Amino acid sequence: MRAPWFLILITTPIIHSASSFGQFTTTKSRLHSPFHQIKEIAIDAKRNNFSTAARILFSDLRGGGNENEGNSECVGSAAPEKDSNKGNESWGISLSLFITYLTVMAAKCALPSTLAILSSTNSGLIHQSTKLSRDDVISRLLALSTLSIAAGKILLGPVIDSLGGIKSLQITLLALVMCLGSIGIAQTCPTLSSLALYIIIVDFGFSSCWAACVKTIREYTEEKRWSKEIGRLAMAARLGNAISFAFFAWLLQWASSRTPANVVTSGVDTSWRWVYRASGAIQLIPLAMLTHFGRKGRDDLAIQKEVKSNKAEQTTTRSSPMVSLSILRRQASKPEFWLHLLSRTITMVLVSFLLFIPTFMTQCYEMSTSSAARVGSVFALGCLASVSTLAAKTYPSSDSARMQSQSSFQSNNDQSLTPIYKRKACFMAMFLALSTGCLSAQMLFLNSIIDLSSTLGSMLMFLWGFSLAIPFYLPSSMFSLKRGGKEGAATIADAFDVSGFGLLAVFNGFVARVIGVKGDLNSMLLHRKQAWIPVFSLMLGGSIVAMLSLFSAVWLEGKHDFKSTN
């Protein structure tokens, strides 16, 4: 495919605006004295802490400045050492969370990658039910797995806040290793019923991962880095999906080629078990990283608390589920909470349409199955491009820090400064306005008002993914971190997802019925396009509602925080 100039023309205004805004976010760090950086590198080298010295040096080469400049007011010879410990711990936790979410989302693709084999009679799984067919068992498995995720979102939020993010992730990863590994062994997973049980437990564990990662960010990361950390988690999710589908396809082919001759002649295909063995094994990597860096973080926690200004927040006591629920009830009394919940619920449905993109492109654009599958990757690529380049620029973590940076940059101007929350609200509205535009173009195509080629349809999918990623991942997660605090961040994050999964289950059922009734490939193209009109009408209306609700939520949240700090 040639260079998509159409995409460049549309996305350039957003990127240019975000880049101009990003100049204010980096002014403060670039004003830091280079002599102070050289002094820190020399001190770390003398103490044989060469990893920290190298990291500081590479940070300067990238133009990132000193991450620990907020502690430069500390006096005495111990200040550089505290900054060094803080940077090492924060860097290790950040990398651990990235690898954790990447491997977890990769493992989540094991079931879709093997679903066709599991539903066939040559999978090697014994079907014991006489009332239900194999397809019925698989269908109920998918429904129960969705309910398992919803149940986890309801129950596990306060538990995560009570246990802590890292301990919750360690328990989840251990459960995934055991369950996925058991599926990969014929002796421990001989029947369809045992497979269903393991998958339900796995999905129950999956439901805790996002909230546990958010909780860990709240515990170990400074506020000015929150948006970057959330953006990295979003990148990890998309990379995990993309890499796993390609890797599992290769693994299935490799395992089939190594199947013994006697098994091949019997017609049994056990290559799918290798996918679950690999999915369980890779969870050991983040488990080891979290154990190592989490231990270092706990050892250094007392030192870090000495250099933080808000001593009341840095208590060593764990929160209880009742405290987390009380925080949730208090935040639920504010309008911005419900506006965030509404926008998060709708954008979850829009982002999850990824599952139906190949079917839509096949039926309405008459693309081949393989080409339509690639369009799903194009949508994911748009999401990845957005969160990897614009997350921190369009939705920065701390309004107060950005206001100080902007004030120092414009100290000679007499014009009044625009509060950062207004810029953030406008950026979110711009993203969802782009989403609304993409859906409007598809609606015009489905109604045969305009004619779109498959290339233009694929470009619209890229733009749609580009427009949805940041509004979906950042605002609600940042609200959970700020308003939930260390005692309720996971509970609020899970509360946002519960309604999203509920609406998603209803929407997916509606789309499946529409496709089954009117979306037959043997019907005329006009009839197939008309079958998708109700689906896109709902998504178009939802995109408009999400744009208005998210703009209002960010505006009200920022206005409240701005008044409380001034």
mmCIF file of N, CA and C in Angstrom, residues 42-105:
data_model
loop_
_atom_site.group_PDB
_atom_site.id
_atom_site.type_symbol
_atom_site.label_atom_id
_atom_site.label_comp_id
_atom_site.label_asym_id
_atom_site.label_seq_id
_atom_site.Cartn_x
_atom_site.Cartn_y
_atom_site.Cartn_z
ATOM 1 N N ALA A 42 28.909 11.510 37.767
ATOM 2 C CA ALA A 42 30.184 11.232 38.427
ATOM 3 C C ALA A 42 29.973 10.585 39.793
ATOM 4 N N ILE A 43 28.989 11.081 40.527
ATOM 5 C CA ILE A 43 28.720 10.510 41.858
ATOM 6 C C ILE A 43 28.286 9.051 41.738
ATOM 7 N N ASP A 44 27.395 8.753 40.774
ATOM 8 C CA ASP A 44 26.952 7.375 40.615
ATOM 9 C C ASP A 44 28.079 6.468 40.156
ATOM 10 N N ALA A 45 28.963 6.977 39.289
ATOM 11 C CA ALA A 45 30.083 6.163 38.824
ATOM 12 C C ALA A 45 31.036 5.847 39.970
ATOM 13 N N LYS A 46 31.296 6.828 40.849
ATOM 14 C CA LYS A 46 32.178 6.574 41.987
ATOM 15 C C LYS A 46 31.586 5.525 42.918
ATOM 16 N N ARG A 47 30.267 5.460 43.004
ATOM 17 C CA ARG A 47 29.632 4.477 43.887
ATOM 18 C C ARG A 47 29.383 3.151 43.171
ATOM 19 N N ASN A 48 29.986 2.975 42.009
ATOM 20 C CA ASN A 48 29.836 1.757 41.213
ATOM 21 C C ASN A 48 28.399 1.527 40.763
ATOM 22 N N ASN A 49 27.607 2.584 40.766
ATOM 23 C CA ASN A 49 26.229 2.483 40.301
ATOM 24 C C ASN A 49 26.177 2.924 38.838
ATOM 25 N N PHE A 50 26.831 2.119 37.976
ATOM 26 C CA PHE A 50 27.008 2.531 36.589
ATOM 27 C C PHE A 50 25.699 2.483 35.807
ATOM 28 N N SER A 51 24.740 1.626 36.217
ATOM 29 C CA SER A 51 23.466 1.564 35.490
ATOM 30 C C SER A 51 22.706 2.868 35.603
ATOM 31 N N THR A 52 22.735 3.468 36.800
ATOM 32 C CA THR A 52 22.050 4.746 36.984
ATOM 33 C C THR A 52 22.749 5.850 36.206
ATOM 34 N N ALA A 53 24.083 5.844 36.239
ATOM 35 C CA ALA A 53 24.828 6.860 35.492
ATOM 36 C C ALA A 53 24.535 6.781 34.003
ATOM 37 N N ALA A 54 24.515 5.558 33.474
ATOM 38 C CA ALA A 54 24.213 5.393 32.053
ATOM 39 C C ALA A 54 22.798 5.833 31.730
ATOM 40 N N ARG A 55 21.860 5.512 32.635
ATOM 41 C CA ARG A 55 20.470 5.887 32.376
ATOM 42 C C ARG A 55 20.300 7.392 32.338
ATOM 43 N N ILE A 56 20.979 8.108 33.282
ATOM 44 C CA ILE A 56 20.913 9.569 33.288
ATOM 45 C C ILE A 56 21.505 10.136 32.003
ATOM 46 N N LEU A 57 22.628 9.543 31.566
ATOM 47 C CA LEU A 57 23.281 10.026 30.357
ATOM 48 C C LEU A 57 22.389 9.831 29.142
ATOM 49 N N PHE A 58 21.802 8.630 28.992
ATOM 50 C CA PHE A 58 20.937 8.375 27.844
ATOM 51 C C PHE A 58 19.682 9.226 27.900
ATOM 52 N N SER A 59 19.196 9.526 29.116
ATOM 53 C CA SER A 59 18.038 10.407 29.245
ATOM 54 C C SER A 59 18.358 11.786 28.705
ATOM 55 N N ASP A 60 19.587 12.279 28.979
ATOM 56 C CA ASP A 60 19.971 13.586 28.457
ATOM 57 C C ASP A 60 20.130 13.554 26.947
ATOM 58 N N LEU A 61 20.681 12.456 26.407
ATOM 59 C CA LEU A 61 20.843 12.372 24.963
ATOM 60 C C LEU A 61 19.505 12.390 24.261
ATOM 61 N N ARG A 62 18.470 11.822 24.920
ATOM 62 C CA ARG A 62 17.126 11.843 24.331
ATOM 63 C C ARG A 62 16.419 13.167 24.547
ATOM 64 N N GLY A 63 17.020 14.044 25.343
ATOM 65 C CA GLY A 63 16.371 15.318 25.609
ATOM 66 C C GLY A 63 15.337 15.225 26.679
ATOM 67 N N GLY A 64 15.386 14.149 27.507
ATOM 68 C CA GLY A 64 14.352 13.948 28.503
ATOM 69 C C GLY A 64 14.593 14.676 29.789
ATOM 70 N N GLY A 65 15.812 15.190 30.024
ATOM 71 C CA GLY A 65 16.088 15.890 31.262
ATOM 72 C C GLY A 65 16.226 14.943 32.417
ATOM 73 N N ASN A 66 16.199 15.486 33.605
ATOM 74 C CA ASN A 66 16.342 14.706 34.821
ATOM 75 C C ASN A 66 14.989 14.387 35.397
ATOM 76 N N GLU A 67 14.688 13.111 35.520
ATOM 77 C CA GLU A 67 13.377 12.707 36.005
ATOM 78 C C GLU A 67 13.180 13.082 37.463
ATOM 79 N N ASN A 68 14.249 13.289 38.212
ATOM 80 C CA ASN A 68 14.148 13.511 39.635
ATOM 81 C C ASN A 68 14.356 14.963 40.009
ATOM 82 N N GLU A 69 14.071 15.857 39.059
ATOM 83 C CA GLU A 69 14.326 17.258 39.345
ATOM 84 C C GLU A 69 13.415 17.797 40.436
ATOM 85 N N GLY A 70 12.270 17.141 40.660
ATOM 86 C CA GLY A 70 11.356 17.603 41.688
ATOM 87 C C GLY A 70 11.964 17.504 43.064
ATOM 88 N N ASN A 71 13.040 16.737 43.242
ATOM 89 C CA ASN A 71 13.683 16.579 44.521
ATOM 90 C C ASN A 71 14.953 17.404 44.632
ATOM 91 N N SER A 72 15.185 18.332 43.717
ATOM 92 C CA SER A 72 16.417 19.102 43.723
ATOM 93 C C SER A 72 16.488 20.057 44.896
ATOM 94 N N GLU A 73 15.371 20.276 45.582
ATOM 95 C CA GLU A 73 15.392 21.170 46.714
ATOM 96 C C GLU A 73 15.983 20.506 47.955
ATOM 97 N N CYS A 74 16.172 19.187 47.915
ATOM 98 C CA CYS A 74 16.749 18.492 49.054
ATOM 99 C C CYS A 74 18.205 18.909 49.203
ATOM 100 N N VAL A 75 18.654 19.094 50.411
ATOM 101 C CA VAL A 75 20.006 19.522 50.679
ATOM 102 C C VAL A 75 20.740 18.381 51.334
ATOM 103 N N GLY A 76 22.095 18.449 51.262
ATOM 104 C CA GLY A 76 22.910 17.425 51.872
ATOM 105 C C GLY A 76 23.397 16.449 50.834
ATOM 106 N N SER A 77 24.382 15.660 51.195
ATOM 107 C CA SER A 77 24.995 14.733 50.265
ATOM 108 C C SER A 77 24.124 13.530 49.975
ATOM 109 N N ALA A 78 23.075 13.295 50.760
ATOM 110 C CA ALA A 78 22.224 12.122 50.553
ATOM 111 C C ALA A 78 21.193 12.334 49.461
ATOM 112 N N ALA A 79 20.988 13.573 49.003
ATOM 113 C CA ALA A 79 19.940 13.845 48.018
ATOM 114 C C ALA A 79 20.161 13.114 46.707
ATOM 115 N N PRO A 80 21.378 13.144 46.080
ATOM 116 C CA PRO A 80 21.559 12.401 44.840
ATOM 117 C C PRO A 80 21.315 10.912 45.009
ATOM 118 N N GLU A 81 21.692 10.371 46.187
ATOM 119 C CA GLU A 81 21.490 8.946 46.390
ATOM 120 C C GLU A 81 20.004 8.614 46.454
ATOM 121 N N LYS A 82 19.215 9.467 47.110
ATOM 122 C CA LYS A 82 17.774 9.243 47.166
ATOM 123 C C LYS A 82 17.168 9.331 45.784
ATOM 124 N N ASP A 83 17.592 10.318 44.996
ATOM 125 C CA ASP A 83 17.089 10.441 43.635
ATOM 126 C C ASP A 83 17.453 9.217 42.812
ATOM 127 N N SER A 84 18.692 8.701 43.025
ATOM 128 C CA SER A 84 19.134 7.542 42.268
ATOM 129 C C SER A 84 18.294 6.322 42.606
ATOM 130 N N ASN A 85 18.049 6.097 43.900
ATOM 131 C CA ASN A 85 17.226 4.961 44.304
ATOM 132 C C ASN A 85 15.821 5.087 43.733
ATOM 133 N N LYS A 86 15.295 6.288 43.768
ATOM 134 C CA LYS A 86 13.946 6.523 43.267
ATOM 135 C C LYS A 86 13.865 6.268 41.766
ATOM 136 N N GLY A 87 14.882 6.732 41.025
ATOM 137 C CA GLY A 87 14.870 6.525 39.582
ATOM 138 C C GLY A 87 15.000 5.069 39.209
ATOM 139 N N ASN A 88 15.907 4.333 39.914
ATOM 140 C CA ASN A 88 16.075 2.916 39.626
ATOM 141 C C ASN A 88 14.795 2.140 39.876
ATOM 142 N N GLU A 89 14.168 2.405 41.024
ATOM 143 C CA GLU A 89 12.945 1.692 41.380
ATOM 144 C C GLU A 89 11.814 2.008 40.405
ATOM 145 N N SER A 90 11.656 3.300 40.056
ATOM 146 C CA SER A 90 10.591 3.699 39.156
ATOM 147 C C SER A 90 10.792 3.113 37.767
ATOM 148 N N TRP A 91 12.049 3.103 37.299
ATOM 149 C CA TRP A 91 12.343 2.526 35.996
ATOM 150 C C TRP A 91 12.040 1.037 35.985
ATOM 151 N N GLY A 92 12.415 0.325 37.043
ATOM 152 C CA GLY A 92 12.166 -1.112 37.101
ATOM 153 C C GLY A 92 10.696 -1.438 37.175
ATOM 154 N N ILE A 93 9.937 -0.692 37.968
ATOM 155 C CA ILE A 93 8.499 -0.934 38.074
ATOM 156 C C ILE A 93 7.818 -0.655 36.740
ATOM 157 N N SER A 94 8.214 0.425 36.070
ATOM 158 C CA SER A 94 7.612 0.767 34.780
ATOM 159 C C SER A 94 7.840 -0.333 33.754
ATOM 160 N N LEU A 95 9.067 -0.838 33.677
ATOM 161 C CA LEU A 95 9.365 -1.915 32.733
ATOM 162 C C LEU A 95 8.609 -3.186 33.098
ATOM 163 N N SER A 96 8.510 -3.476 34.389
ATOM 164 C CA SER A 96 7.787 -4.676 34.837
ATOM 165 C C SER A 96 6.315 -4.614 34.453
ATOM 166 N N LEU A 97 5.687 -3.450 34.633
ATOM 167 C CA LEU A 97 4.275 -3.312 34.273
ATOM 168 C C LEU A 97 4.077 -3.455 32.769
ATOM 169 N N PHE A 98 4.993 -2.893 31.986
ATOM 170 C CA PHE A 98 4.886 -3.007 30.529
ATOM 171 C C PHE A 98 4.950 -4.472 30.096
ATOM 172 N N ILE A 99 5.935 -5.204 30.611
ATOM 173 C CA ILE A 99 6.075 -6.615 30.244
ATOM 174 C C ILE A 99 4.887 -7.423 30.760
ATOM 175 N N THR A 100 4.407 -7.085 31.971
ATOM 176 C CA THR A 100 3.265 -7.804 32.527
ATOM 177 C C THR A 100 2.039 -7.683 31.633
ATOM 178 N N TYR A 101 1.704 -6.461 31.270
ATOM 179 C CA TYR A 101 0.483 -6.287 30.478
ATOM 180 C C TYR A 101 0.659 -6.832 29.064
ATOM 181 N N LEU A 102 1.876 -6.777 28.528
ATOM 182 C CA LEU A 102 2.124 -7.333 27.202
ATOM 183 C C LEU A 102 1.905 -8.842 27.202
ATOM 184 N N THR A 103 2.471 -9.545 28.193
ATOM 185 C CA THR A 103 2.331 -11.004 28.226
ATOM 186 C C THR A 103 0.904 -11.431 28.569
ATOM 187 N N VAL A 104 0.247 -10.676 29.434
ATOM 188 C CA VAL A 104 -1.126 -11.027 29.791
ATOM 189 C C VAL A 104 -2.054 -10.870 28.584
ATOM 190 N N MET A 105 -1.921 -9.769 27.854
ATOM 191 C CA MET A 105 -2.760 -9.571 26.679
ATOM 192 C C MET A 105 -2.392 -10.534 25.559
#
